[in-house]
Tab-separated table of C-alpha atoms in Angstrom:
chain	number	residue	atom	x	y	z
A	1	UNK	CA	-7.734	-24.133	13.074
A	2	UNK	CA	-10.904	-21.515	12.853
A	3	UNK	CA	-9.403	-18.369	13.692
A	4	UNK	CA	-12.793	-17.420	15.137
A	5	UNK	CA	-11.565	-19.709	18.737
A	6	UNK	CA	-9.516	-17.046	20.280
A	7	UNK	CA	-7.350	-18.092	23.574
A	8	UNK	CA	-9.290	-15.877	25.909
A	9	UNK	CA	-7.571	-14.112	29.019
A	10	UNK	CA	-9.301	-12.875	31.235
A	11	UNK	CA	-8.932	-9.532	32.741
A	12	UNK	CA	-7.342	-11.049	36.118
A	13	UNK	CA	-5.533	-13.123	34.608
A	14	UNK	CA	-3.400	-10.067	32.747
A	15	UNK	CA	-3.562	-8.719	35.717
A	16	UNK	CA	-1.908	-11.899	37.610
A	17	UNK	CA	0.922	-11.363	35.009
A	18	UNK	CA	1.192	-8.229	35.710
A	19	UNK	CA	2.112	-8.458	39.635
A	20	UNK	CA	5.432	-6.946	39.929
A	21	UNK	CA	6.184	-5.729	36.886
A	22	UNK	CA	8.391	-2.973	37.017
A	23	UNK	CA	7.275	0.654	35.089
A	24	UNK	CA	10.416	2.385	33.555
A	25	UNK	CA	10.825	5.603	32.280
A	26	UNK	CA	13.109	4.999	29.636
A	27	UNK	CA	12.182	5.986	25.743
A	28	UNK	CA	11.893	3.470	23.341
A	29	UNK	CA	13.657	4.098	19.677
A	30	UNK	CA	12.438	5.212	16.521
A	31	UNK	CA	11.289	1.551	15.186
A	32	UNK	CA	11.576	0.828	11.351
A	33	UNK	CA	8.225	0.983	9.573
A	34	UNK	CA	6.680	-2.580	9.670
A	35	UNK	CA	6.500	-4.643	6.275
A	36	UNK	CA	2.787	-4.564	6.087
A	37	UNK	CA	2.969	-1.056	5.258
A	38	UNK	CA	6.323	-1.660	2.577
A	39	UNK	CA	4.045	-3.291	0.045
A	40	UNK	CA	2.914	-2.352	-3.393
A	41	UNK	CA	-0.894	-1.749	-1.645
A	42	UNK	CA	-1.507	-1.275	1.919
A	43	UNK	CA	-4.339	-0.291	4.515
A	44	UNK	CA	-4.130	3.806	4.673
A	45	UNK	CA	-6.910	4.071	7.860
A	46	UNK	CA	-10.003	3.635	8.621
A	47	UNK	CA	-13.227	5.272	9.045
A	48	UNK	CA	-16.325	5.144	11.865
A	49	UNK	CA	-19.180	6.595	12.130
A	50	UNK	CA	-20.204	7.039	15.635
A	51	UNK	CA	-23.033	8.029	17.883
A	52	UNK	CA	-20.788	9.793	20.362
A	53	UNK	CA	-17.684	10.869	18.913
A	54	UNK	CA	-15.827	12.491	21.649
A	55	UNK	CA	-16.354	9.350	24.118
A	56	UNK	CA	-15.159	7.170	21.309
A	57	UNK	CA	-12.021	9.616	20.406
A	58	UNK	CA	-11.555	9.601	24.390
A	59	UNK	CA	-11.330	5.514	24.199
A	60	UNK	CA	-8.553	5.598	21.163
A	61	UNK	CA	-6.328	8.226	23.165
A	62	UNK	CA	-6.853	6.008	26.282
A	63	UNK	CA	-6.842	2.607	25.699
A	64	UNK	CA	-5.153	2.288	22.130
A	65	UNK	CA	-2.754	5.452	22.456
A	66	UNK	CA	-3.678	6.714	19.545
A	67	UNK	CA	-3.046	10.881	19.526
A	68	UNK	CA	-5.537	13.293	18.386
A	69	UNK	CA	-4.125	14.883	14.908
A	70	UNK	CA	-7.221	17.355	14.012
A	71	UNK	CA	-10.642	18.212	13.623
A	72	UNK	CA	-13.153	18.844	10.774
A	73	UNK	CA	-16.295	19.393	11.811
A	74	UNK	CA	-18.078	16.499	13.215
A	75	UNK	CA	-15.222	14.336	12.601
A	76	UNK	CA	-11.782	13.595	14.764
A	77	UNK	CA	-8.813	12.567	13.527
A	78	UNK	CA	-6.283	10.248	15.121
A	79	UNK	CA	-3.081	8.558	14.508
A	80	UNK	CA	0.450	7.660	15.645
A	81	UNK	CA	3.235	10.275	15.322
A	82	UNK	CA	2.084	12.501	12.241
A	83	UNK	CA	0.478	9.570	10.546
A	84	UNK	CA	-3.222	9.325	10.407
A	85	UNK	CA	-4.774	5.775	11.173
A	86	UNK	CA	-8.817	6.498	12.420
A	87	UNK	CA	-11.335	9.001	11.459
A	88	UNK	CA	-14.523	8.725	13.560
A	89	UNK	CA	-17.495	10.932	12.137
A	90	UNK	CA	-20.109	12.144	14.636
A	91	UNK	CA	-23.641	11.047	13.818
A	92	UNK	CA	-26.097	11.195	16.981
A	93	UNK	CA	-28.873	9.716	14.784
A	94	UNK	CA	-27.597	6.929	14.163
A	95	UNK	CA	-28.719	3.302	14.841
A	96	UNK	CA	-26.329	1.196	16.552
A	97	UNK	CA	-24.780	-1.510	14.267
A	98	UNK	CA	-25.841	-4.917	13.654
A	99	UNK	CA	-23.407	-7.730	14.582
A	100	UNK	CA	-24.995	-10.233	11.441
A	101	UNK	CA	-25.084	-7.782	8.735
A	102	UNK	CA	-22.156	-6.956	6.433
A	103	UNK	CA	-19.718	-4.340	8.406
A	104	UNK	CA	-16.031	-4.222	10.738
A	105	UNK	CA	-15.576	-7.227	12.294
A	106	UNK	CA	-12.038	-5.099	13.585
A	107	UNK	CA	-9.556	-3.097	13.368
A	108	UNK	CA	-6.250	-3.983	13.475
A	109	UNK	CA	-3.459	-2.043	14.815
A	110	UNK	CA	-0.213	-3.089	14.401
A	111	UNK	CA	2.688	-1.948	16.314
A	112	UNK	CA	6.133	-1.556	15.435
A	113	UNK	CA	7.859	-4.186	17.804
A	114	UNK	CA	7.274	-6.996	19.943
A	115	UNK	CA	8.392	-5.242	22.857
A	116	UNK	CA	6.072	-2.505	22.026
A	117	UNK	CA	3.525	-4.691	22.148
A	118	UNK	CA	4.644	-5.875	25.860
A	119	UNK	CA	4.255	-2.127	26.886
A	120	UNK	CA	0.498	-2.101	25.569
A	121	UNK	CA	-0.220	-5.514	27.594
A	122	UNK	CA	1.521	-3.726	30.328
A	123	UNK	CA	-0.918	-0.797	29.985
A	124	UNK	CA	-3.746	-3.193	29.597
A	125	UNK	CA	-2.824	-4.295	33.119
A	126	UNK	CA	-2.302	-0.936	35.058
A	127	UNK	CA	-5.990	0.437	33.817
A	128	UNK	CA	-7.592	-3.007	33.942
A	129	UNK	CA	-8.886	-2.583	30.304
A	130	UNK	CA	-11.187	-5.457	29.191
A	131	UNK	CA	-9.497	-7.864	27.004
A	132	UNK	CA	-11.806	-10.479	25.014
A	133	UNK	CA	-8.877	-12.982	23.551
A	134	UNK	CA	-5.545	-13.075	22.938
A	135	UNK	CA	-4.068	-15.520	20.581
A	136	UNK	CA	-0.360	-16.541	18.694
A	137	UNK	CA	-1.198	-16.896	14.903
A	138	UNK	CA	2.510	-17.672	14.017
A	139	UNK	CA	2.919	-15.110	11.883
A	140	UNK	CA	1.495	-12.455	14.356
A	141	UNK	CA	1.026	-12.007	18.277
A	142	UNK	CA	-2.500	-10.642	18.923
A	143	UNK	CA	-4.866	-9.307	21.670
A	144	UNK	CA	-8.194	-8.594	21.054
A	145	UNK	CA	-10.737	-6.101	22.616
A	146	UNK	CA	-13.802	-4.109	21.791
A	147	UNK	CA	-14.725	-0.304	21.615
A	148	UNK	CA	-17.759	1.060	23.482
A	149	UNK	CA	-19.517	1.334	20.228
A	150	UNK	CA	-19.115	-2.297	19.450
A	151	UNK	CA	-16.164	-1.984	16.852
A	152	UNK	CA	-13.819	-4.912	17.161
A	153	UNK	CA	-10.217	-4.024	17.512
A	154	UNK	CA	-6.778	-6.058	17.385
A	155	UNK	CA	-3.660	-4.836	18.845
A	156	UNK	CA	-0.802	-6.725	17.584
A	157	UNK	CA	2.623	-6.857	16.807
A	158	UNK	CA	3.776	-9.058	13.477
A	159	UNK	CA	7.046	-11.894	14.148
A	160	UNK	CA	9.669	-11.284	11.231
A	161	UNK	CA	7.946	-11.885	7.612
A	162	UNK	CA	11.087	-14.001	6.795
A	163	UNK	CA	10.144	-16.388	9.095
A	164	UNK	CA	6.904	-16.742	8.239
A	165	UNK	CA	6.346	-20.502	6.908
A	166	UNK	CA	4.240	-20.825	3.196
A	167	UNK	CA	2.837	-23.695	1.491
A	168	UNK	CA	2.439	-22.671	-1.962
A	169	UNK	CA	0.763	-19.575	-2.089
A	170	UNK	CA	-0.604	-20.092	1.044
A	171	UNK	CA	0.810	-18.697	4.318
A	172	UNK	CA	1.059	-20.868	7.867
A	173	UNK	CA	-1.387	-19.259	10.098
A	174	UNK	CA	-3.158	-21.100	13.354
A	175	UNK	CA	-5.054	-19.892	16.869
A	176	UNK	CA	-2.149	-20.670	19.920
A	177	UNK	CA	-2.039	-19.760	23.263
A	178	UNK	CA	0.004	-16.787	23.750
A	179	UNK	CA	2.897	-16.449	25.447
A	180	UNK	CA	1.865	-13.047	27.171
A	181	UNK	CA	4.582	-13.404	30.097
A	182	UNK	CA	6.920	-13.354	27.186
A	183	UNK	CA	5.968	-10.545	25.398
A	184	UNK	CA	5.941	-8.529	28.749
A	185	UNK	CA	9.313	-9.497	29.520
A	186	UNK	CA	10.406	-8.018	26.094
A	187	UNK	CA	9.543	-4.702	26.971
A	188	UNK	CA	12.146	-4.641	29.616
A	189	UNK	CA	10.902	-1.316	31.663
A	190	UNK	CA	9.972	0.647	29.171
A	191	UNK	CA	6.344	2.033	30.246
A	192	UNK	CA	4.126	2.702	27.311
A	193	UNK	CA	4.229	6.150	26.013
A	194	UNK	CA	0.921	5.699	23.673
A	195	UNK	CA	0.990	4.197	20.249
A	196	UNK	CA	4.683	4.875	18.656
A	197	UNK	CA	5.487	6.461	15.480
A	198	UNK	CA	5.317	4.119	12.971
A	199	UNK	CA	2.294	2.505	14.110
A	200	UNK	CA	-0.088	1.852	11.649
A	201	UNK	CA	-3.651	-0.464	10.798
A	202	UNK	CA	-1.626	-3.401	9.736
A	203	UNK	CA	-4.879	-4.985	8.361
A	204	UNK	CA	-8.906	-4.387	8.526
A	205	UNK	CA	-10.944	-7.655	9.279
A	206	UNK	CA	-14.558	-7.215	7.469
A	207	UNK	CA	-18.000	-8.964	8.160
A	208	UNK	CA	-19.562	-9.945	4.386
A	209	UNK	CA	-22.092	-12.222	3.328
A	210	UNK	CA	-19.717	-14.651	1.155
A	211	UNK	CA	-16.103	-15.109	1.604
A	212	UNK	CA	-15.978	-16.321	-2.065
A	213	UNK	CA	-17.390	-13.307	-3.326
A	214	UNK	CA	-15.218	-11.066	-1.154
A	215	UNK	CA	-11.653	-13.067	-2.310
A	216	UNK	CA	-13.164	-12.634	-5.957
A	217	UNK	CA	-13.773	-8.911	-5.625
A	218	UNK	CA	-10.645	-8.092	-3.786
A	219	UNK	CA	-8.615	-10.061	-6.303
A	220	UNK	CA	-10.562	-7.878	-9.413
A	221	UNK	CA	-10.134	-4.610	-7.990
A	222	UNK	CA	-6.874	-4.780	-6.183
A	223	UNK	CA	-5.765	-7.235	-7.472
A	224	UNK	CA	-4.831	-9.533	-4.121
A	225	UNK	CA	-3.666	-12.663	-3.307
A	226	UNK	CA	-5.306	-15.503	-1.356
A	227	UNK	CA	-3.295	-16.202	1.004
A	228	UNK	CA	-4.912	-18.289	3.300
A	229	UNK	CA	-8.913	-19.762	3.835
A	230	UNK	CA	-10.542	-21.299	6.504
A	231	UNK	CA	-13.629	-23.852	5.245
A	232	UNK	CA	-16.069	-21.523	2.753
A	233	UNK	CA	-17.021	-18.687	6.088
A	234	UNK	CA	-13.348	-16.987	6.152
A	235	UNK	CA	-10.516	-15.804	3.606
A	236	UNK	CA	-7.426	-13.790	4.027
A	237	UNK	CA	-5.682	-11.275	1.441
A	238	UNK	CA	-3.088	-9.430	0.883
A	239	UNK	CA	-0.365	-7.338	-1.118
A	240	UNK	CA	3.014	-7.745	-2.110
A	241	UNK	CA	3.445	-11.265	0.572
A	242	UNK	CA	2.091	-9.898	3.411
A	243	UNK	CA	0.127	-12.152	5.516
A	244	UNK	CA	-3.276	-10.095	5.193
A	245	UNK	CA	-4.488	-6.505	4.569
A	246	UNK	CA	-8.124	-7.697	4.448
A	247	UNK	CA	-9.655	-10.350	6.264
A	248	UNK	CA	-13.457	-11.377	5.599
A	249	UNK	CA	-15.908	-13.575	7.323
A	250	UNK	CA	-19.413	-14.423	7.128
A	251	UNK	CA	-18.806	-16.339	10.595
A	252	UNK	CA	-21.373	-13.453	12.104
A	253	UNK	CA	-23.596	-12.809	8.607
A	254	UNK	CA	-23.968	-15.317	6.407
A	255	UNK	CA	-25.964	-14.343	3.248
A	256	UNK	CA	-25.897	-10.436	4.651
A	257	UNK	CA	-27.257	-8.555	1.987
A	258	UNK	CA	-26.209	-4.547	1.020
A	259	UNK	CA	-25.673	-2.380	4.577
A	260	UNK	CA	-28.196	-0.203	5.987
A	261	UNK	CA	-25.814	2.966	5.976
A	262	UNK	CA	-28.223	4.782	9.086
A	263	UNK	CA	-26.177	2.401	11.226
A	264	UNK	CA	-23.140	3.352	13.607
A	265	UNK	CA	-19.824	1.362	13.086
A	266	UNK	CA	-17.729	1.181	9.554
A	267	UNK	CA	-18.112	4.437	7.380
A	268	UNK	CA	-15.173	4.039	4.978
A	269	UNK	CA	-11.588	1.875	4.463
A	270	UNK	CA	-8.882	3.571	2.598
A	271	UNK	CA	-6.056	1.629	0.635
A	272	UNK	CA	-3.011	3.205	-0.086
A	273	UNK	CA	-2.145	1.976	-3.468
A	274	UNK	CA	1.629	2.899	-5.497
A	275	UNK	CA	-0.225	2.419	-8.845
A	276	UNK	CA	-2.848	4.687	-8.241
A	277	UNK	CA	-3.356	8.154	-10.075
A	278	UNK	CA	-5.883	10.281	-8.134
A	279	UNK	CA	-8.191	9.310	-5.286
A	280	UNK	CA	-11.195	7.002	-5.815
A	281	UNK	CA	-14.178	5.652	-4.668
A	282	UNK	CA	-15.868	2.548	-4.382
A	283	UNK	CA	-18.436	0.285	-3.064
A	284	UNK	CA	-17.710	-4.128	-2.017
A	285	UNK	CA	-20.730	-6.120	-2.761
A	286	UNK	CA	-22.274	-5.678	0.451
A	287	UNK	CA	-22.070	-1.597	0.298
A	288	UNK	CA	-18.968	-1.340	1.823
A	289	UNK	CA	-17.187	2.306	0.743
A	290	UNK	CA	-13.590	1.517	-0.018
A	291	UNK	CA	-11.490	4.638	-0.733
A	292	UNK	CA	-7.836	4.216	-2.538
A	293	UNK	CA	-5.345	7.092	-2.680
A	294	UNK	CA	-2.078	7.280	-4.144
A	295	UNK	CA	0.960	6.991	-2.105
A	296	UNK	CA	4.204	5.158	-2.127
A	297	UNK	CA	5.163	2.177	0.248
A	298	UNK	CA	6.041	3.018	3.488
């Protein structure tokens, strides 16, 4: 099934699920680092360049719960606990992006828990923040929404990775309905308290102009698996068993030729990588900077 048909929900409709529920005070506990990060190679955070910076900062503290960690120059730096997931770089100049050309197609921010994801749903509901879809992939539990820029985002919490079902070397993965009632009544009352330590961009989803080409250059230079494809328009990639750190599609931009870097939206992805040496630099087919820096899992 095309991952492109998300099961939309509406914003009444979260907020039809959200009649009664109760808002605790309680803290939640430190949750373990999820598994996407516990692999050899591993999406570090990600990088946009945007029009209006502050607004855009203002929407990840707001609607994502992401915390401000610092400032350098025109660019702000956020993340969850001391762990730095966004950079957004200020450039007023700049064109908006272009929905068919090679770019982010979103950002994916994966919480710790499933019940952490029932508080964000829950905070969805009490500010009445637009949600485009929400789907169950099997492996994952997903809502999708998008920033005021245009950047695609995911907010989603993973189900256990020993559960996950693979044929071959490919992993199970579909578009369901989700079970959003459920995931609600997992956070018990627990109110959301922003994005918890040990929240981190579990994957980045990236328009190109050849899924073929992508899975060929992601395999040469990091070397990933394929771990899952959807006709000739969509592959999926990963590290170390995970069910994807990159995702690309030409669904948007087929035959997309090299970006036109004067544009808003993607600036930069950085991999954290246990084999690299030093940080490096370097450009997908489609003009894509991806940065590596050494780190260990976790």
């Amino acid at each position: 099934m095309e991952l492109t048909r998300r099961k939309l929900v509406g914003s009444a409709a979260l907020l039809a699920l959200g009649a009664g529920t109760a808002v605790g005070r309680t803290e939640p506990k430190m949750s373990n680092i999820p598994f996407a990060a516990t692999t050899p190679i591993s999406v570090s955070r990600v990088g946009l360049k945007a029009r209006d910076a502050e607004a855009l900062a203002n929407f990840y503290r707001d609607v994502v719960g992401l915390q401000e960690l610092g400032r350098d120059g025109e660019t702000i730096t956020l993340g969850a606990g001391t762990r730095a997931l966004l950079d957004i770089e200020a450039d007023k100049a700049a064109q908006p992006d272009d929905p068919r050309s090679a770019g982010l197609f979103h950002t994916a921010f994966l919480l710790p828990t499933r019940a952490d994801l029932g508080r964000w749903i829950k905070h969805a509901i009490d500010k009445r923040i637009p949600v485009d879809g929400a789907s169950d992939h099997l492996v994952s539990e997903a809502l999708y929404l998008t920033d005021p820029e245009g950047n695609g985002i995911e907010i989603y919490s993973d189900r256990p990775h020993e559960r996950w079902k693979w044929s071959g070397s490919h992993v199970d993965m579909a578009t369901e309905q989700l079970d959003i009632a459920s995931i609600v009544a997992d956070a018990g009352e627990v109110a959301w308290q922003g994005a918890p330590e040990n929240s981190i961009v579990g994957h980045v989803h990236l328009r190109v102009g050849d899924a073929a080409t992508a899975a060929e250059w992601w395999s040469k230079e990091f070397g990933f698996d394929t771990v899952a494809k959807y006709g000739s328009s969509a592959v999926f990639l990963s590290s170390g068993g995970y069910h994807h750190h990159i995702g690309a599609n030409s669904w948007q931009s087929p035959r997309a030729g090299k970006r036109d870097q004067s544009r808003t939206g993607l600036a930069w992805v950085e991999m954290r990588s246990a084999d690299a040496k030093a940080d490096t630099s370097r450009e997908d087919p489609w003009g894509t900077v991806i940065r590596t820096v050494p780190g260990l899992p976790g």
